[in-house]
PDB file of C-alpha atoms in Angstrom:
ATOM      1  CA  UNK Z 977     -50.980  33.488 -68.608  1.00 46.00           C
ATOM      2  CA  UNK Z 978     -54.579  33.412 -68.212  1.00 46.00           C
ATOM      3  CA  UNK Z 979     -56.472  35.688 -70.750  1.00 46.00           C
ATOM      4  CA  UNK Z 980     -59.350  37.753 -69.764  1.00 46.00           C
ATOM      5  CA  UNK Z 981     -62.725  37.838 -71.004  1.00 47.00           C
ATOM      6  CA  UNK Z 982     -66.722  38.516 -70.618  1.00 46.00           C
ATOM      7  CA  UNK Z 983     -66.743  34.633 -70.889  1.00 48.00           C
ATOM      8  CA  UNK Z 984     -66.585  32.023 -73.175  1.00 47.00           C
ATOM      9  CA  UNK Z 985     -66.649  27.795 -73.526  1.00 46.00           C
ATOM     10  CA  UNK Z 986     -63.449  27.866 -72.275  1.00 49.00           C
ATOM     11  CA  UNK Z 987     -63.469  29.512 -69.382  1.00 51.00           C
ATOM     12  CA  UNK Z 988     -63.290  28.183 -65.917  1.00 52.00           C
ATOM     13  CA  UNK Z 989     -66.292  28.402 -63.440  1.00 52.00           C
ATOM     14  CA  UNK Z 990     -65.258  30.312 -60.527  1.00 51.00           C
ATOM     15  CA  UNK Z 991     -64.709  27.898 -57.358  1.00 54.00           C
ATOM     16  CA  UNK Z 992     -68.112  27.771 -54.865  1.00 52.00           C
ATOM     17  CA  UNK Z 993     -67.084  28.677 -51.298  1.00 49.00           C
ATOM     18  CA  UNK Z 994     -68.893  25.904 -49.070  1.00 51.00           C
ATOM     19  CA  UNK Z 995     -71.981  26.810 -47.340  1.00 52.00           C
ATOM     20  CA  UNK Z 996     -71.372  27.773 -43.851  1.00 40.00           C
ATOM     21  CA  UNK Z 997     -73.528  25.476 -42.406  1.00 47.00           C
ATOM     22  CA  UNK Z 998     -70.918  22.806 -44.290  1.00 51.00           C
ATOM     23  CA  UNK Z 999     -68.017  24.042 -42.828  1.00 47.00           C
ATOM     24  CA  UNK Z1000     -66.514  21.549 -40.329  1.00 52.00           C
ATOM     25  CA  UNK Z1001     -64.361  22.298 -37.091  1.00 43.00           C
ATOM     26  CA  UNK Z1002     -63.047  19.728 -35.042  1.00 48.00           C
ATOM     27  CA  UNK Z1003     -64.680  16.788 -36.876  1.00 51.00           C
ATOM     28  CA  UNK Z1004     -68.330  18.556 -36.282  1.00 48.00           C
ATOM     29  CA  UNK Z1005     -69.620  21.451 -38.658  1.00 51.00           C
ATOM     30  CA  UNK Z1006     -70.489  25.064 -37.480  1.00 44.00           C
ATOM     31  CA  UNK Z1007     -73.755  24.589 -37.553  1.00 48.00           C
ATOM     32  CA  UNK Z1008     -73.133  21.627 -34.604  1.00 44.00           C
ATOM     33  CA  UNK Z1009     -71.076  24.218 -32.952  1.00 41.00           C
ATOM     34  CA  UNK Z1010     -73.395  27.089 -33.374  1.00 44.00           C
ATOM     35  CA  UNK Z1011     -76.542  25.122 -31.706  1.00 45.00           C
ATOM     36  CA  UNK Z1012     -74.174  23.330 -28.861  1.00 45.00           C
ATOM     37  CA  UNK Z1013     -72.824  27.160 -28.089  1.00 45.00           C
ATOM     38  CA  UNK Z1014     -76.380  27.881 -27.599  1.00 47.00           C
ATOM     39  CA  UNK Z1015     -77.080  25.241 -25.813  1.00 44.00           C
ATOM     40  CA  UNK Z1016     -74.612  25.917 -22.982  1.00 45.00           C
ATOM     41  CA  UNK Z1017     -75.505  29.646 -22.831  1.00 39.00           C
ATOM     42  CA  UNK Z1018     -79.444  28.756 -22.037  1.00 39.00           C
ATOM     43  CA  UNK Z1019     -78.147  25.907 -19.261  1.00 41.00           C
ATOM     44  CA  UNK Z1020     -76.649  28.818 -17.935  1.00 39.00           C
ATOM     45  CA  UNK Z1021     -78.516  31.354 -17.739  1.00 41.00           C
ATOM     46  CA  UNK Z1022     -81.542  29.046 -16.914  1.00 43.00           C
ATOM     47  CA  UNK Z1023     -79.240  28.172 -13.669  1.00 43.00           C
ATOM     48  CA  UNK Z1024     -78.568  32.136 -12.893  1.00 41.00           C
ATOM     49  CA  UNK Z1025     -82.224  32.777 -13.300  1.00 46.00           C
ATOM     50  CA  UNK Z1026     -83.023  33.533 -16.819  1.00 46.00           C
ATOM     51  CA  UNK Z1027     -82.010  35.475 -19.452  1.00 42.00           C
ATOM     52  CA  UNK Z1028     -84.098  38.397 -18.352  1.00 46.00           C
ATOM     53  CA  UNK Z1029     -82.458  39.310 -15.078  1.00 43.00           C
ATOM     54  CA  UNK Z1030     -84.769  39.495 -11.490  1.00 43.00           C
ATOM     55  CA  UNK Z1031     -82.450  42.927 -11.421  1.00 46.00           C
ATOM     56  CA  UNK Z1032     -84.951  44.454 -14.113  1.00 60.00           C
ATOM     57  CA  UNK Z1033     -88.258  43.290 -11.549  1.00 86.00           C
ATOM     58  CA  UNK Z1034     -89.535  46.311  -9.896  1.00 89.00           C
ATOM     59  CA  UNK Z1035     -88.255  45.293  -6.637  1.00 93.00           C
ATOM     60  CA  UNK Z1036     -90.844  44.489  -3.615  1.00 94.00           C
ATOM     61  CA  UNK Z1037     -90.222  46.184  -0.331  1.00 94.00           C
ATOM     62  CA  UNK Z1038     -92.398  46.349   3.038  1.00 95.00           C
ATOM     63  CA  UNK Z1039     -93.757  49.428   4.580  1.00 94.00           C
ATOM     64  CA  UNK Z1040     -91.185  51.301   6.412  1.00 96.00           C
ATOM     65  CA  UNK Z1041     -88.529  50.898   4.061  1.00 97.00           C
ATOM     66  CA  UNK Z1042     -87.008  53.970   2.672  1.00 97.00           C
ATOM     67  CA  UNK Z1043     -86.730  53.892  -1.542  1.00 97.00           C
ATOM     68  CA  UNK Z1044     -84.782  55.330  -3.438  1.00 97.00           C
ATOM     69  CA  UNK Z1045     -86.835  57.078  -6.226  1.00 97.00           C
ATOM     70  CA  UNK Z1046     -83.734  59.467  -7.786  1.00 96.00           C
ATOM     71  CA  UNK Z1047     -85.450  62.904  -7.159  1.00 96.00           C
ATOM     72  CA  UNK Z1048     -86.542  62.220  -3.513  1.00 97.00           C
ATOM     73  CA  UNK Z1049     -85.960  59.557  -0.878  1.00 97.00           C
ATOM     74  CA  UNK Z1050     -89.879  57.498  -0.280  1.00 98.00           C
ATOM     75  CA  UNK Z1051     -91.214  55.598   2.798  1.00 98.00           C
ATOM     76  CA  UNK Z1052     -94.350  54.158   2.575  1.00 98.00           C
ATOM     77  CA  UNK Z1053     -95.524  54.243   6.337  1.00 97.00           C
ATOM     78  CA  UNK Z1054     -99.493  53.632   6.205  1.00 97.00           C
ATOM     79  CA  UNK Z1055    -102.460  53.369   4.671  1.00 98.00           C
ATOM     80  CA  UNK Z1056    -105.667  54.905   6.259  1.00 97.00           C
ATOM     81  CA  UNK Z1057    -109.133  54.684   4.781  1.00 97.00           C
ATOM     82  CA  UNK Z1058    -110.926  57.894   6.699  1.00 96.00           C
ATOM     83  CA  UNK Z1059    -114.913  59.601   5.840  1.00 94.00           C
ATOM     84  CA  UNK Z1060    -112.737  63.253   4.812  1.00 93.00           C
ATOM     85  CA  UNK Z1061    -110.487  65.385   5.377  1.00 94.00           C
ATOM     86  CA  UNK Z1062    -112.182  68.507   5.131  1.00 92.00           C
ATOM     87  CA  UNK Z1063    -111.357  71.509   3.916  1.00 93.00           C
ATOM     88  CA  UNK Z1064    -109.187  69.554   1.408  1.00 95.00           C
ATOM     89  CA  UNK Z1065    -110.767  67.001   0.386  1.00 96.00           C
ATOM     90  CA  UNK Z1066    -114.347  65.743   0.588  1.00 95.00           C
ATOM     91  CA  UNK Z1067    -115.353  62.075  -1.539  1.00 96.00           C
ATOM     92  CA  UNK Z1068    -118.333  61.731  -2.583  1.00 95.00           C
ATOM     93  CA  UNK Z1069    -122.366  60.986  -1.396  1.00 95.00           C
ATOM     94  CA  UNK Z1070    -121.927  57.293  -0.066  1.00 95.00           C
ATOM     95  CA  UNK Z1071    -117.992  57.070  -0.527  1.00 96.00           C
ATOM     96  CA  UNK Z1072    -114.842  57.477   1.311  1.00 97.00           C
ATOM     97  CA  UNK Z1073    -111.112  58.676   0.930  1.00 97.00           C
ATOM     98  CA  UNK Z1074    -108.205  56.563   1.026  1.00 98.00           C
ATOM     99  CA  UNK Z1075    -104.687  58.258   2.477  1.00 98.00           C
ATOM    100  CA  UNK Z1076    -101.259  56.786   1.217  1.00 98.00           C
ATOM    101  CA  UNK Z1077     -98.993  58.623   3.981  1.00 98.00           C
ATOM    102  CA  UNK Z1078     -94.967  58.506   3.019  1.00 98.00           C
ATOM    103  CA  UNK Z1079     -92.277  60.473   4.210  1.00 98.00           C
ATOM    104  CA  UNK Z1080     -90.659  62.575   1.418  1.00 97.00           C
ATOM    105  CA  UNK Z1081     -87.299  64.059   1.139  1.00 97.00           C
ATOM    106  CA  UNK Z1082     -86.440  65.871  -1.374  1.00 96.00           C
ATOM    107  CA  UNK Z1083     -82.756  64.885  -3.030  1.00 94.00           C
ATOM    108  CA  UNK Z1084     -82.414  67.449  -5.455  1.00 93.00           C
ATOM    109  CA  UNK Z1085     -80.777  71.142  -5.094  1.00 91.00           C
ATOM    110  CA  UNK Z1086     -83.981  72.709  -5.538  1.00 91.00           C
ATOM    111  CA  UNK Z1087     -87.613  72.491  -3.415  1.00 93.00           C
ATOM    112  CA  UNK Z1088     -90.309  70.830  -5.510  1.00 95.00           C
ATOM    113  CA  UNK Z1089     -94.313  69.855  -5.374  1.00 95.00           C
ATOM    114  CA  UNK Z1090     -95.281  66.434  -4.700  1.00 96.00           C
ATOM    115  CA  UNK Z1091     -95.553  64.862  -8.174  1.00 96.00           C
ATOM    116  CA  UNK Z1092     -98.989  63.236  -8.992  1.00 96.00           C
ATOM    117  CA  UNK Z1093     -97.621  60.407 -10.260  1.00 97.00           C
ATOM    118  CA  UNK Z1094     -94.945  59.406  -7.245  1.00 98.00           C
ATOM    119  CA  UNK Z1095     -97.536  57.262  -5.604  1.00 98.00           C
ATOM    120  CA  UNK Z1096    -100.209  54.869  -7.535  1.00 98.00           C
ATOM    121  CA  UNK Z1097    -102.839  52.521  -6.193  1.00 97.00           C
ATOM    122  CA  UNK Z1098    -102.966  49.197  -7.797  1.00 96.00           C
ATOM    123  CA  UNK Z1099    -106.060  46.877  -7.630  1.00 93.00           C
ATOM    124  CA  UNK Z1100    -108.271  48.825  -5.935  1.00 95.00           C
ATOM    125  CA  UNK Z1101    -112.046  48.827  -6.991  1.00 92.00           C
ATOM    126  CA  UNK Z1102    -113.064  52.131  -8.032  1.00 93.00           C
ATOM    127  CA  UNK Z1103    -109.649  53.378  -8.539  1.00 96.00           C
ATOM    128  CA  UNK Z1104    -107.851  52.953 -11.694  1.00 96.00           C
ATOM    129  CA  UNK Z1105    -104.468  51.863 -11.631  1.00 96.00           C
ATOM    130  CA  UNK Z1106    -103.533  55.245 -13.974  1.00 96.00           C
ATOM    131  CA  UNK Z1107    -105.659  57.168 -11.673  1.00 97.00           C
ATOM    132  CA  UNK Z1108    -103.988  60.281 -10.045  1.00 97.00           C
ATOM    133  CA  UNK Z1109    -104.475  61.423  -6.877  1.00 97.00           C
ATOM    134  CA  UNK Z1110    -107.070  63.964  -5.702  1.00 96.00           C
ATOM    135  CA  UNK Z1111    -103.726  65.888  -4.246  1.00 97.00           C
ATOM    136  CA  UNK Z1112    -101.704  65.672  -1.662  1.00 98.00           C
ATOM    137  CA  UNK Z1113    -101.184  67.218   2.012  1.00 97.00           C
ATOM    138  CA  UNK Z1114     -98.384  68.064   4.392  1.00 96.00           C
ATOM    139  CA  UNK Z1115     -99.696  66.585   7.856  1.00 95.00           C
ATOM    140  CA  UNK Z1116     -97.712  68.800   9.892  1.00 94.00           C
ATOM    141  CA  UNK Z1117     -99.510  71.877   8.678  1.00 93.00           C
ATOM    142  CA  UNK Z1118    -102.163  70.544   6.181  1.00 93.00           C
ATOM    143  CA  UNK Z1119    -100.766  72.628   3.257  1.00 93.00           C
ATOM    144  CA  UNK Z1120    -102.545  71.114   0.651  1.00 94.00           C
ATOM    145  CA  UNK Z1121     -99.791  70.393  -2.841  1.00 94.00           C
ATOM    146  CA  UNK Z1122     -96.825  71.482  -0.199  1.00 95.00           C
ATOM    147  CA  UNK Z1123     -93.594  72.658  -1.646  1.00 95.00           C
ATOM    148  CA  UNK Z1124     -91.200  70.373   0.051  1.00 96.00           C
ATOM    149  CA  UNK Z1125     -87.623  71.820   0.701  1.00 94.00           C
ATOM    150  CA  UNK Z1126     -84.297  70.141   0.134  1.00 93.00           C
ATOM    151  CA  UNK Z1127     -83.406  67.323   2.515  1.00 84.00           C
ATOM    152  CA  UNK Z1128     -86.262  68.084   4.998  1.00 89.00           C
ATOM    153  CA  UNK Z1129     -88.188  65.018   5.284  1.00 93.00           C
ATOM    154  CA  UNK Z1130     -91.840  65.716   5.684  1.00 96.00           C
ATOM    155  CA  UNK Z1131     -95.237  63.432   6.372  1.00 97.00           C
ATOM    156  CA  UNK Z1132     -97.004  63.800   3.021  1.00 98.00           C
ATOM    157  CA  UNK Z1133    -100.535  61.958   2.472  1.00 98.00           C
ATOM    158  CA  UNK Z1134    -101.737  61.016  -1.078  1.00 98.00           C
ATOM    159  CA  UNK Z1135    -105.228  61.189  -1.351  1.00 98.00           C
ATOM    160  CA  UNK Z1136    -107.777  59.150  -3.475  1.00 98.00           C
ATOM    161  CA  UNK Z1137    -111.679  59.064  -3.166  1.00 97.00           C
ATOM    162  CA  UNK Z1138    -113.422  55.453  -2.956  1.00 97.00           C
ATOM    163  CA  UNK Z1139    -116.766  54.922  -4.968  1.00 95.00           C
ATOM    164  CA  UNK Z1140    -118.543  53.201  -1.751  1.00 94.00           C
ATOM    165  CA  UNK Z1141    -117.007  53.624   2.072  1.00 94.00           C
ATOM    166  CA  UNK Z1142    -119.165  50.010   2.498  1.00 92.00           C
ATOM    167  CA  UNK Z1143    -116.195  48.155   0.119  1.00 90.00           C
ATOM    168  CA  UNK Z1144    -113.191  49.351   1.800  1.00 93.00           C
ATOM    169  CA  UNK Z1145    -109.974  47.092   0.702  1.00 94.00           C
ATOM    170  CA  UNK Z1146    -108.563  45.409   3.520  1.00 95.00           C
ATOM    171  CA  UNK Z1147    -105.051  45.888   1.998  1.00 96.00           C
ATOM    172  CA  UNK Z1148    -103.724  47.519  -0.995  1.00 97.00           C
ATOM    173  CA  UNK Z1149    -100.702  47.275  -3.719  1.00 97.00           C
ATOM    174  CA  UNK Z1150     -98.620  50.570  -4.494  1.00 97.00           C
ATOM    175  CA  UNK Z1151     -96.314  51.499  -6.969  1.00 98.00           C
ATOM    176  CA  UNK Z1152     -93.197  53.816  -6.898  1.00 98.00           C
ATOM    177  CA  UNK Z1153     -91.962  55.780  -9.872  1.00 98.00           C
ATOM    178  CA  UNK Z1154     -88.689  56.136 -10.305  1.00 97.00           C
ATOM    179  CA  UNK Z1155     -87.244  60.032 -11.689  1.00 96.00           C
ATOM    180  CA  UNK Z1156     -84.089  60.288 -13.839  1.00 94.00           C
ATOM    181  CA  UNK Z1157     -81.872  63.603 -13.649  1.00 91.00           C
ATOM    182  CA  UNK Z1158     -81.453  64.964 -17.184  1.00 88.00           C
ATOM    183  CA  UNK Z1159     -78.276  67.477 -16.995  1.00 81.00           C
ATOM    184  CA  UNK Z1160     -79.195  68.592 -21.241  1.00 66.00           C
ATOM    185  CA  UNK Z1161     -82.783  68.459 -22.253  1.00 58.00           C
ATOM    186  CA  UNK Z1162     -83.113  68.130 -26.299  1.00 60.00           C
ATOM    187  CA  UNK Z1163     -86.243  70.221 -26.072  1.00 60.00           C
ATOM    188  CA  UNK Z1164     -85.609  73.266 -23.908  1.00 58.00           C
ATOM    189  CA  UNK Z1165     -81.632  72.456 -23.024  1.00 57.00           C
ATOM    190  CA  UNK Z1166     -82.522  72.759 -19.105  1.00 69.00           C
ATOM    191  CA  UNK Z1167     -81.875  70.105 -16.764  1.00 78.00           C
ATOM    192  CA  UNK Z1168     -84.722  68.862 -15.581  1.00 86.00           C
ATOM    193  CA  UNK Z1169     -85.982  65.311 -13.675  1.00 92.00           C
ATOM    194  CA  UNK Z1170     -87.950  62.634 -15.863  1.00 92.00           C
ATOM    195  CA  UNK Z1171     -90.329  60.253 -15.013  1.00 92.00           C
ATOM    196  CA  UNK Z1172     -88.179  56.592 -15.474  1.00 94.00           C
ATOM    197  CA  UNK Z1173     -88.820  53.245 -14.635  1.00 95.00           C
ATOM    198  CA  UNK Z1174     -90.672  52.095 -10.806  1.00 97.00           C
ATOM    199  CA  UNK Z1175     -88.595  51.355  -8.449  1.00 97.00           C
ATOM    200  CA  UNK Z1176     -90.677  49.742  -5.611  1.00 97.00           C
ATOM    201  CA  UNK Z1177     -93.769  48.079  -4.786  1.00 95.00           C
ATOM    202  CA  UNK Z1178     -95.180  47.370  -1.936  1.00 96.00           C
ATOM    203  CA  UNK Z1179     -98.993  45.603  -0.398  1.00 97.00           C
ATOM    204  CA  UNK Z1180     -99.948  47.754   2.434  1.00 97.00           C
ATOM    205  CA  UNK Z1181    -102.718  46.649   5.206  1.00 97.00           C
ATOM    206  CA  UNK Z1182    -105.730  49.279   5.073  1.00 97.00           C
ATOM    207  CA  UNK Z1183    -106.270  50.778   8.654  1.00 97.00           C
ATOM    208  CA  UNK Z1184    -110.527  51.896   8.968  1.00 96.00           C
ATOM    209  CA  UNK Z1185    -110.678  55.100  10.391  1.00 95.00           C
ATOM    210  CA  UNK Z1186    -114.732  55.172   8.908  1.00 92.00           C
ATOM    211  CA  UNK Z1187    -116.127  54.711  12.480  1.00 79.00           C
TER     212      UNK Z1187
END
């Protein structure tokens, strides 16, 4: 019976486990294993695409095609580059305004504003991409900001002024943002929609309305 003790000449060193990268399996050692594994997994996903899926692309659609955006139902339908649209809106000395027109339907319970940030011009000069719009219109009854009732689809223009009507863009890239239903909010515990992630693009031909 082996005594015990804080240590002495005669006792025994305790027995090293082997490093894992020593192990063996198979004739080959874990390490071998371990990079082959990896290996395979990259030849695979390299054939599927990638290990970052196309899935988490903002997807690319063409005007006319109705997007899903959570809180309402989008369809870019044109883009029209006009002198103003007065009362609402007026650009300024030398410039022009720039209409993004969508249908919007509202998929919520409850009637809601535009949001400034639905819509967002890409690429344009004079415009920055973060830029908001000037506001937006109902073109059945030019109410500017309209309140837009539940599943009522309505002709909505986004409006942006252009430094210089002599530079118009002869097409244009827009973004979607995407809105994510929150039943709980942490902050105020009221459910509420949240900006997410964008859920369509989409290049759009510029139609001059100038002359």
């Amino acid at each position: 019976m082996r005594e015990t003790g804080s240590g002495g000449a005669g006792d025994e060193e305790p027995e090293e486990l082997p490093e894992f990268q020593d192990l063996r399996l198979r004739g080959r050692s874990v390490k071998t294993w371990s990079i082959s594994g990896g290996a395979v997994l990259l030849v695979i996903a390299a054939a599927f695409g990638g290990l970052n899926k196309a899935a988490d692309e903002t997807p690319q659609v063409a005007a006319g095609t109705a997007v899903d955006a959570g809180q309402f139902e989008v369809t870019i339908q044109r883009v029209v580059a006009v002198k103003d649209l007065k009362p609402l809106f007026t650009p300024d000395e030398g410039g022009a305004l720039i209409a993004v027109v969508t249908k919007l339907k509202v998929t919520d319970v409850n009637g809601t504003t535009p949001p400034a940030d639905l819509i967002r011009l890409i690429g344009v000069p004079g415009v920055k991409d973060t830029d908001p719009p000037l506001g937006t219109t109902n073109i059945r009854d030019e109410t500017m900001n309209p309140v837009l009732t539940p599943d009522a689809g309505e002709n909505v223009a986004y409006v942006w002024k252009l430094p210089k009507a002599t530079q118009l863009p002869t097409e244009v890239k827009l973004t979607v943002q995407g809105y994510q239903h929150i039943d709980d909010s942490i902050l105020d515990h009221h459910e509420k929609w949240m900006t997410d992630k964008l859920v369509a693009d989409t290049t759009v031909k510029v139609k001059d309305n100038l002359k």
